[in-house]
Amino acid sequence: MGKNRNSKMKIKTHAFVLKTTIFKESSLIIRLFTREKGKSTYIVKAAMRQKSPNKAIYQQLNEVKIDYSHHPNKQIHPVYSVKLVNDWGNICKDLKKTVLCATMLEIIDKSYDEEIPDTSTYDTLKSVMSFFDYNSNNLNNVFYYFILHFLKNSGYNILSAKKHPTILRFQQKNPNILDDLNLIFDLDLSEVHKSENNPNYEKKIMTRFMSELVRYHFPDVKSFKVAKDLFS
């Protein structure tokens, strides 16, 4: 007999909170970027009741572990268990870190359709968030690292896009722009906090380049309008 396509599956997965909306006063509709299923939407019943222990878990940026019932033919799936994995306390105390992380989450939210798994981007995001939580230097390089890896994971490898209009324009200012981007792409996040392991490039040119690159590929990302003012 064939497998019942309408049968629900119980799934456990780690996830980042992208967006939370109150639903019918006491419940929440949450959009998560999960490691197993990509971006998906869930309902958490009674999450906002006064005695609920999970009110604060669904804050944007938080990483959680959820147990839920996945219904193949439904757009919203019920969560029946949640555990906080990371609340990134040091990130939330720093405006620049918070805005850059919010930008990364918004890029993911607005770039992906529902339920398209991308474990590579999930792991990259977690590595970058962990770096931000424990370090205060080289935030720009690590944010650039995320952008370059996200583009490649999404099917657009900027490192080989020699005819990209932004590349062509900035090669007039810096002929080695592609070499510099490769150095950023290959960063070892466990070593980048050390000054000797940082790429050596013209910072103003790279800042302008990355700003234009983000606007070119993600024109609807509102968080970046704030983030670009924090690059200095």
CSV table of C-alpha atoms in Angstrom, one decimal:
chain,number,residue,atom,x,y,z
A,1,MET,CA,0.0,0.0,0.0
A,2,GLY,CA,1.2,3.5,-0.7
A,3,LYS,CA,2.2,5.9,2.0
A,4,ASN,CA,-0.6,8.2,3.2
A,5,ARG,CA,0.4,11.7,2.1
A,6,ASN,CA,-2.1,13.3,4.4
A,7,SER,CA,-0.6,11.7,7.5
A,8,LYS,CA,1.0,14.0,10.0
A,9,MET,CA,4.5,13.7,11.2
A,10,LYS,CA,6.0,14.5,14.6
A,11,ILE,CA,9.2,16.5,14.1
A,12,LYS,CA,11.8,17.8,16.5
A,13,THR,CA,14.1,20.6,15.2
A,14,HIS,CA,16.1,23.6,16.2
A,15,ALA,CA,14.8,26.9,14.8
A,16,PHE,CA,15.4,30.7,14.8
A,17,VAL,CA,12.4,32.9,15.6
A,18,LEU,CA,11.8,35.2,12.6
A,19,LYS,CA,8.5,36.8,13.5
A,20,THR,CA,5.7,36.5,16.2
A,21,THR,CA,2.1,37.7,16.0
A,22,ILE,CA,-0.6,37.5,18.7
A,23,PHE,CA,-3.6,35.4,17.6
A,24,LYS,CA,-6.9,35.4,19.4
A,25,GLU,CA,-5.5,37.1,22.5
A,26,SER,CA,-3.8,34.1,24.1
A,27,SER,CA,-2.2,32.3,21.2
A,28,LEU,CA,0.8,33.1,18.9
A,29,ILE,CA,1.4,32.6,15.2
A,30,ILE,CA,5.2,32.3,14.8
A,31,ARG,CA,7.4,32.1,11.7
A,32,LEU,CA,10.5,30.1,12.3
A,33,PHE,CA,13.6,29.3,10.3
A,34,THR,CA,14.0,25.6,11.2
A,35,ARG,CA,17.0,23.4,10.4
A,36,GLU,CA,14.8,20.5,9.2
A,37,LYS,CA,12.1,22.2,7.2
A,38,GLY,CA,13.4,25.7,6.4
A,39,LYS,CA,11.0,28.6,6.9
A,40,SER,CA,7.7,27.4,8.3
A,41,THR,CA,4.7,28.9,10.2
A,42,TYR,CA,3.3,27.5,13.5
A,43,ILE,CA,0.6,28.1,16.0
A,44,VAL,CA,1.3,28.0,19.8
A,45,LYS,CA,-1.9,27.9,21.7
A,46,ALA,CA,-2.3,29.6,25.1
A,47,ALA,CA,1.3,30.9,24.8
A,48,MET,CA,0.2,34.4,26.0
A,49,ARG,CA,-1.8,33.3,29.0
A,50,GLN,CA,-0.6,34.9,32.3
A,51,LYS,CA,0.6,31.6,33.7
A,52,SER,CA,2.4,30.5,30.5
A,53,PRO,CA,6.1,29.8,31.2
A,54,ASN,CA,6.9,30.3,27.5
A,55,LYS,CA,5.9,33.9,26.9
A,56,ALA,CA,9.5,35.2,26.3
A,57,ILE,CA,10.8,32.2,24.4
A,58,TYR,CA,9.3,33.4,21.0
A,59,GLN,CA,11.2,36.7,20.9
A,60,GLN,CA,12.8,37.4,17.5
A,61,LEU,CA,16.5,36.2,17.3
A,62,ASN,CA,16.0,33.5,19.9
A,63,GLU,CA,17.0,30.0,18.9
A,64,VAL,CA,14.6,27.3,20.2
A,65,LYS,CA,14.1,23.6,19.9
A,66,ILE,CA,10.5,22.7,19.0
A,67,ASP,CA,8.4,19.5,18.9
A,68,TYR,CA,5.5,19.9,16.5
A,69,SER,CA,3.0,18.0,14.3
A,70,HIS,CA,3.8,18.6,10.6
A,71,HIS,CA,0.7,18.4,8.4
A,72,PRO,CA,1.7,18.2,4.7
A,73,ASN,CA,-1.4,19.9,3.5
A,74,LYS,CA,-1.6,22.7,6.0
A,75,GLN,CA,0.2,26.0,6.1
A,76,ILE,CA,0.3,26.3,9.9
A,77,HIS,CA,1.5,23.6,12.2
A,78,PRO,CA,0.7,23.2,15.9
A,79,VAL,CA,3.6,23.3,18.4
A,80,TYR,CA,3.3,21.1,21.5
A,81,SER,CA,6.7,21.5,23.1
A,82,VAL,CA,9.4,24.2,23.0
A,83,LYS,CA,12.7,24.7,24.7
A,84,LEU,CA,14.9,27.8,24.7
A,85,VAL,CA,18.4,27.0,23.2
A,86,ASN,CA,19.9,30.5,22.9
A,87,ASP,CA,18.6,33.9,23.8
A,88,TRP,CA,21.9,35.6,22.7
A,89,GLY,CA,22.0,37.8,25.8
A,90,ASN,CA,25.2,39.7,24.7
A,91,ILE,CA,23.8,40.4,21.2
A,92,CYS,CA,20.6,41.9,22.7
A,93,LYS,CA,22.7,44.3,24.8
A,94,ASP,CA,24.5,45.8,21.7
A,95,LEU,CA,22.6,47.9,19.1
A,96,LYS,CA,24.9,47.1,16.2
A,97,LYS,CA,24.9,43.4,16.9
A,98,THR,CA,21.1,43.4,17.3
A,99,VAL,CA,20.5,45.3,14.0
A,100,LEU,CA,22.9,43.1,12.0
A,101,CYS,CA,21.3,39.9,13.3
A,102,ALA,CA,17.8,41.3,12.6
A,103,THR,CA,19.0,42.0,9.1
A,104,MET,CA,20.2,38.5,8.6
A,105,LEU,CA,16.9,37.1,9.8
A,106,GLU,CA,14.9,39.4,7.6
A,107,ILE,CA,17.0,38.4,4.6
A,108,ILE,CA,16.1,34.8,5.3
A,109,ASP,CA,12.5,35.6,5.9
A,110,LYS,CA,12.0,37.6,2.7
A,111,SER,CA,14.2,35.4,0.4
A,112,TYR,CA,12.8,31.9,1.1
A,113,ASP,CA,9.5,30.3,0.4
A,114,GLU,CA,7.9,28.1,3.0
A,115,GLU,CA,9.4,24.6,3.8
A,116,ILE,CA,12.6,24.7,1.6
A,117,PRO,CA,15.3,23.2,3.9
A,118,ASP,CA,18.7,24.9,3.9
A,119,THR,CA,20.9,23.3,6.6
A,120,SER,CA,24.0,25.1,5.3
A,121,THR,CA,22.4,28.5,5.8
A,122,TYR,CA,21.1,27.5,9.2
A,123,ASP,CA,24.5,26.4,10.3
A,124,THR,CA,26.1,29.5,8.9
A,125,LEU,CA,23.6,31.7,10.7
A,126,LYS,CA,24.2,29.9,14.0
A,127,SER,CA,28.0,30.2,13.6
A,128,VAL,CA,27.7,34.0,12.9
A,129,MET,CA,25.2,34.5,15.8
A,130,SER,CA,27.6,32.6,18.2
A,131,PHE,CA,30.5,34.8,17.0
A,132,PHE,CA,28.5,38.0,17.6
A,133,ASP,CA,27.5,36.8,21.1
A,134,TYR,CA,31.1,36.3,22.2
A,135,ASN,CA,33.0,39.0,20.3
A,136,SER,CA,32.7,42.7,19.8
A,137,ASN,CA,35.3,43.2,17.0
A,138,ASN,CA,35.3,42.3,13.3
A,139,LEU,CA,31.5,42.4,13.2
A,140,ASN,CA,31.5,43.8,9.7
A,141,ASN,CA,33.7,41.0,8.3
A,142,VAL,CA,31.5,38.3,9.9
A,143,PHE,CA,28.3,40.0,8.6
A,144,TYR,CA,29.8,40.1,5.1
A,145,TYR,CA,30.8,36.4,5.5
A,146,PHE,CA,27.1,35.6,6.1
A,147,ILE,CA,25.9,37.6,3.0
A,148,LEU,CA,28.4,35.8,0.7
A,149,HIS,CA,27.5,32.4,2.1
A,150,PHE,CA,23.8,33.1,1.9
A,151,LEU,CA,24.0,34.1,-1.7
A,152,LYS,CA,26.0,31.0,-2.6
A,153,ASN,CA,23.5,28.7,-0.7
A,154,SER,CA,20.7,30.4,-2.5
A,155,GLY,CA,22.2,29.6,-5.9
A,156,TYR,CA,24.1,32.8,-6.6
A,157,ASN,CA,27.8,32.6,-6.2
A,158,ILE,CA,29.0,36.2,-6.2
A,159,LEU,CA,32.6,35.0,-6.1
A,160,SER,CA,32.4,33.7,-9.7
A,161,ALA,CA,30.1,36.5,-11.0
A,162,LYS,CA,32.7,38.5,-12.9
A,163,LYS,CA,30.0,40.2,-14.9
A,164,HIS,CA,27.8,41.2,-12.0
A,165,PRO,CA,27.1,45.0,-12.3
A,166,THR,CA,28.2,45.7,-8.8
A,167,ILE,CA,31.5,43.8,-9.3
A,168,LEU,CA,32.2,45.5,-12.5
A,169,ARG,CA,31.6,49.0,-11.0
A,170,PHE,CA,33.8,48.4,-8.0
A,171,GLN,CA,36.6,46.7,-9.9
A,172,GLN,CA,37.4,50.2,-11.2
A,173,LYS,CA,38.0,51.3,-7.6
A,174,ASN,CA,39.6,48.1,-6.4
A,175,PRO,CA,40.8,45.6,-9.1
A,176,ASN,CA,41.3,43.0,-6.4
A,177,ILE,CA,37.7,43.1,-5.1
A,178,LEU,CA,37.0,39.4,-6.0
A,179,ASP,CA,40.2,38.3,-4.2
A,180,ASP,CA,39.1,40.3,-1.1
A,181,LEU,CA,35.6,38.7,-1.3
A,182,ASN,CA,37.2,35.2,-1.4
A,183,LEU,CA,39.3,36.0,1.7
A,184,ILE,CA,36.1,37.0,3.5
A,185,PHE,CA,34.2,33.9,2.3
A,186,ASP,CA,37.0,31.7,3.6
A,187,LEU,CA,37.2,33.2,7.0
A,188,ASP,CA,37.6,30.8,9.9
A,189,LEU,CA,35.2,32.2,12.5
A,190,SER,CA,37.1,30.5,15.3
A,191,GLU,CA,40.1,32.6,14.4
A,192,VAL,CA,38.7,35.9,13.0
A,193,HIS,CA,38.8,37.6,16.4
A,194,LYS,CA,42.6,37.6,16.1
A,195,SER,CA,43.8,40.7,14.1
A,196,GLU,CA,46.4,38.8,12.1
A,197,ASN,CA,43.7,36.6,10.6
A,198,ASN,CA,41.6,39.4,9.2
A,199,PRO,CA,41.5,40.2,5.5
A,200,ASN,CA,43.4,43.3,4.5
A,201,TYR,CA,41.3,45.5,2.2
A,202,GLU,CA,40.2,49.1,1.8
A,203,LYS,CA,37.3,49.3,4.4
A,204,LYS,CA,35.4,52.2,2.9
A,205,ILE,CA,35.3,50.6,-0.5
A,206,MET,CA,34.2,47.2,0.9
A,207,THR,CA,31.5,48.9,3.0
A,208,ARG,CA,30.1,50.6,0.0
A,209,PHE,CA,30.4,47.5,-2.1
A,210,MET,CA,28.5,45.3,0.4
A,211,SER,CA,25.9,48.0,0.9
A,212,GLU,CA,25.2,48.0,-2.8
A,213,LEU,CA,25.3,44.2,-3.0
A,214,VAL,CA,22.7,43.9,-0.3
A,215,ARG,CA,20.4,46.5,-1.9
A,216,TYR,CA,20.8,44.8,-5.3
A,217,HIS,CA,19.8,41.3,-4.1
A,218,PHE,CA,17.6,42.2,-1.1
A,219,PRO,CA,15.9,45.5,-1.9
A,220,ASP,CA,13.0,45.0,0.5
A,221,VAL,CA,15.0,44.4,3.6
A,222,LYS,CA,14.2,47.3,5.9
A,223,SER,CA,16.6,46.4,8.7
A,224,PHE,CA,19.5,47.0,6.4
A,225,LYS,CA,18.7,50.7,6.1
A,226,VAL,CA,19.6,50.9,9.8
A,227,ALA,CA,22.4,48.4,9.6
A,228,LYS,CA,24.4,50.2,6.9
A,229,ASP,CA,24.7,53.3,9.2
A,230,LEU,CA,26.4,51.1,11.8
A,231,PHE,CA,29.2,49.8,9.5
A,232,SER,CA,31.7,52.5,10.5
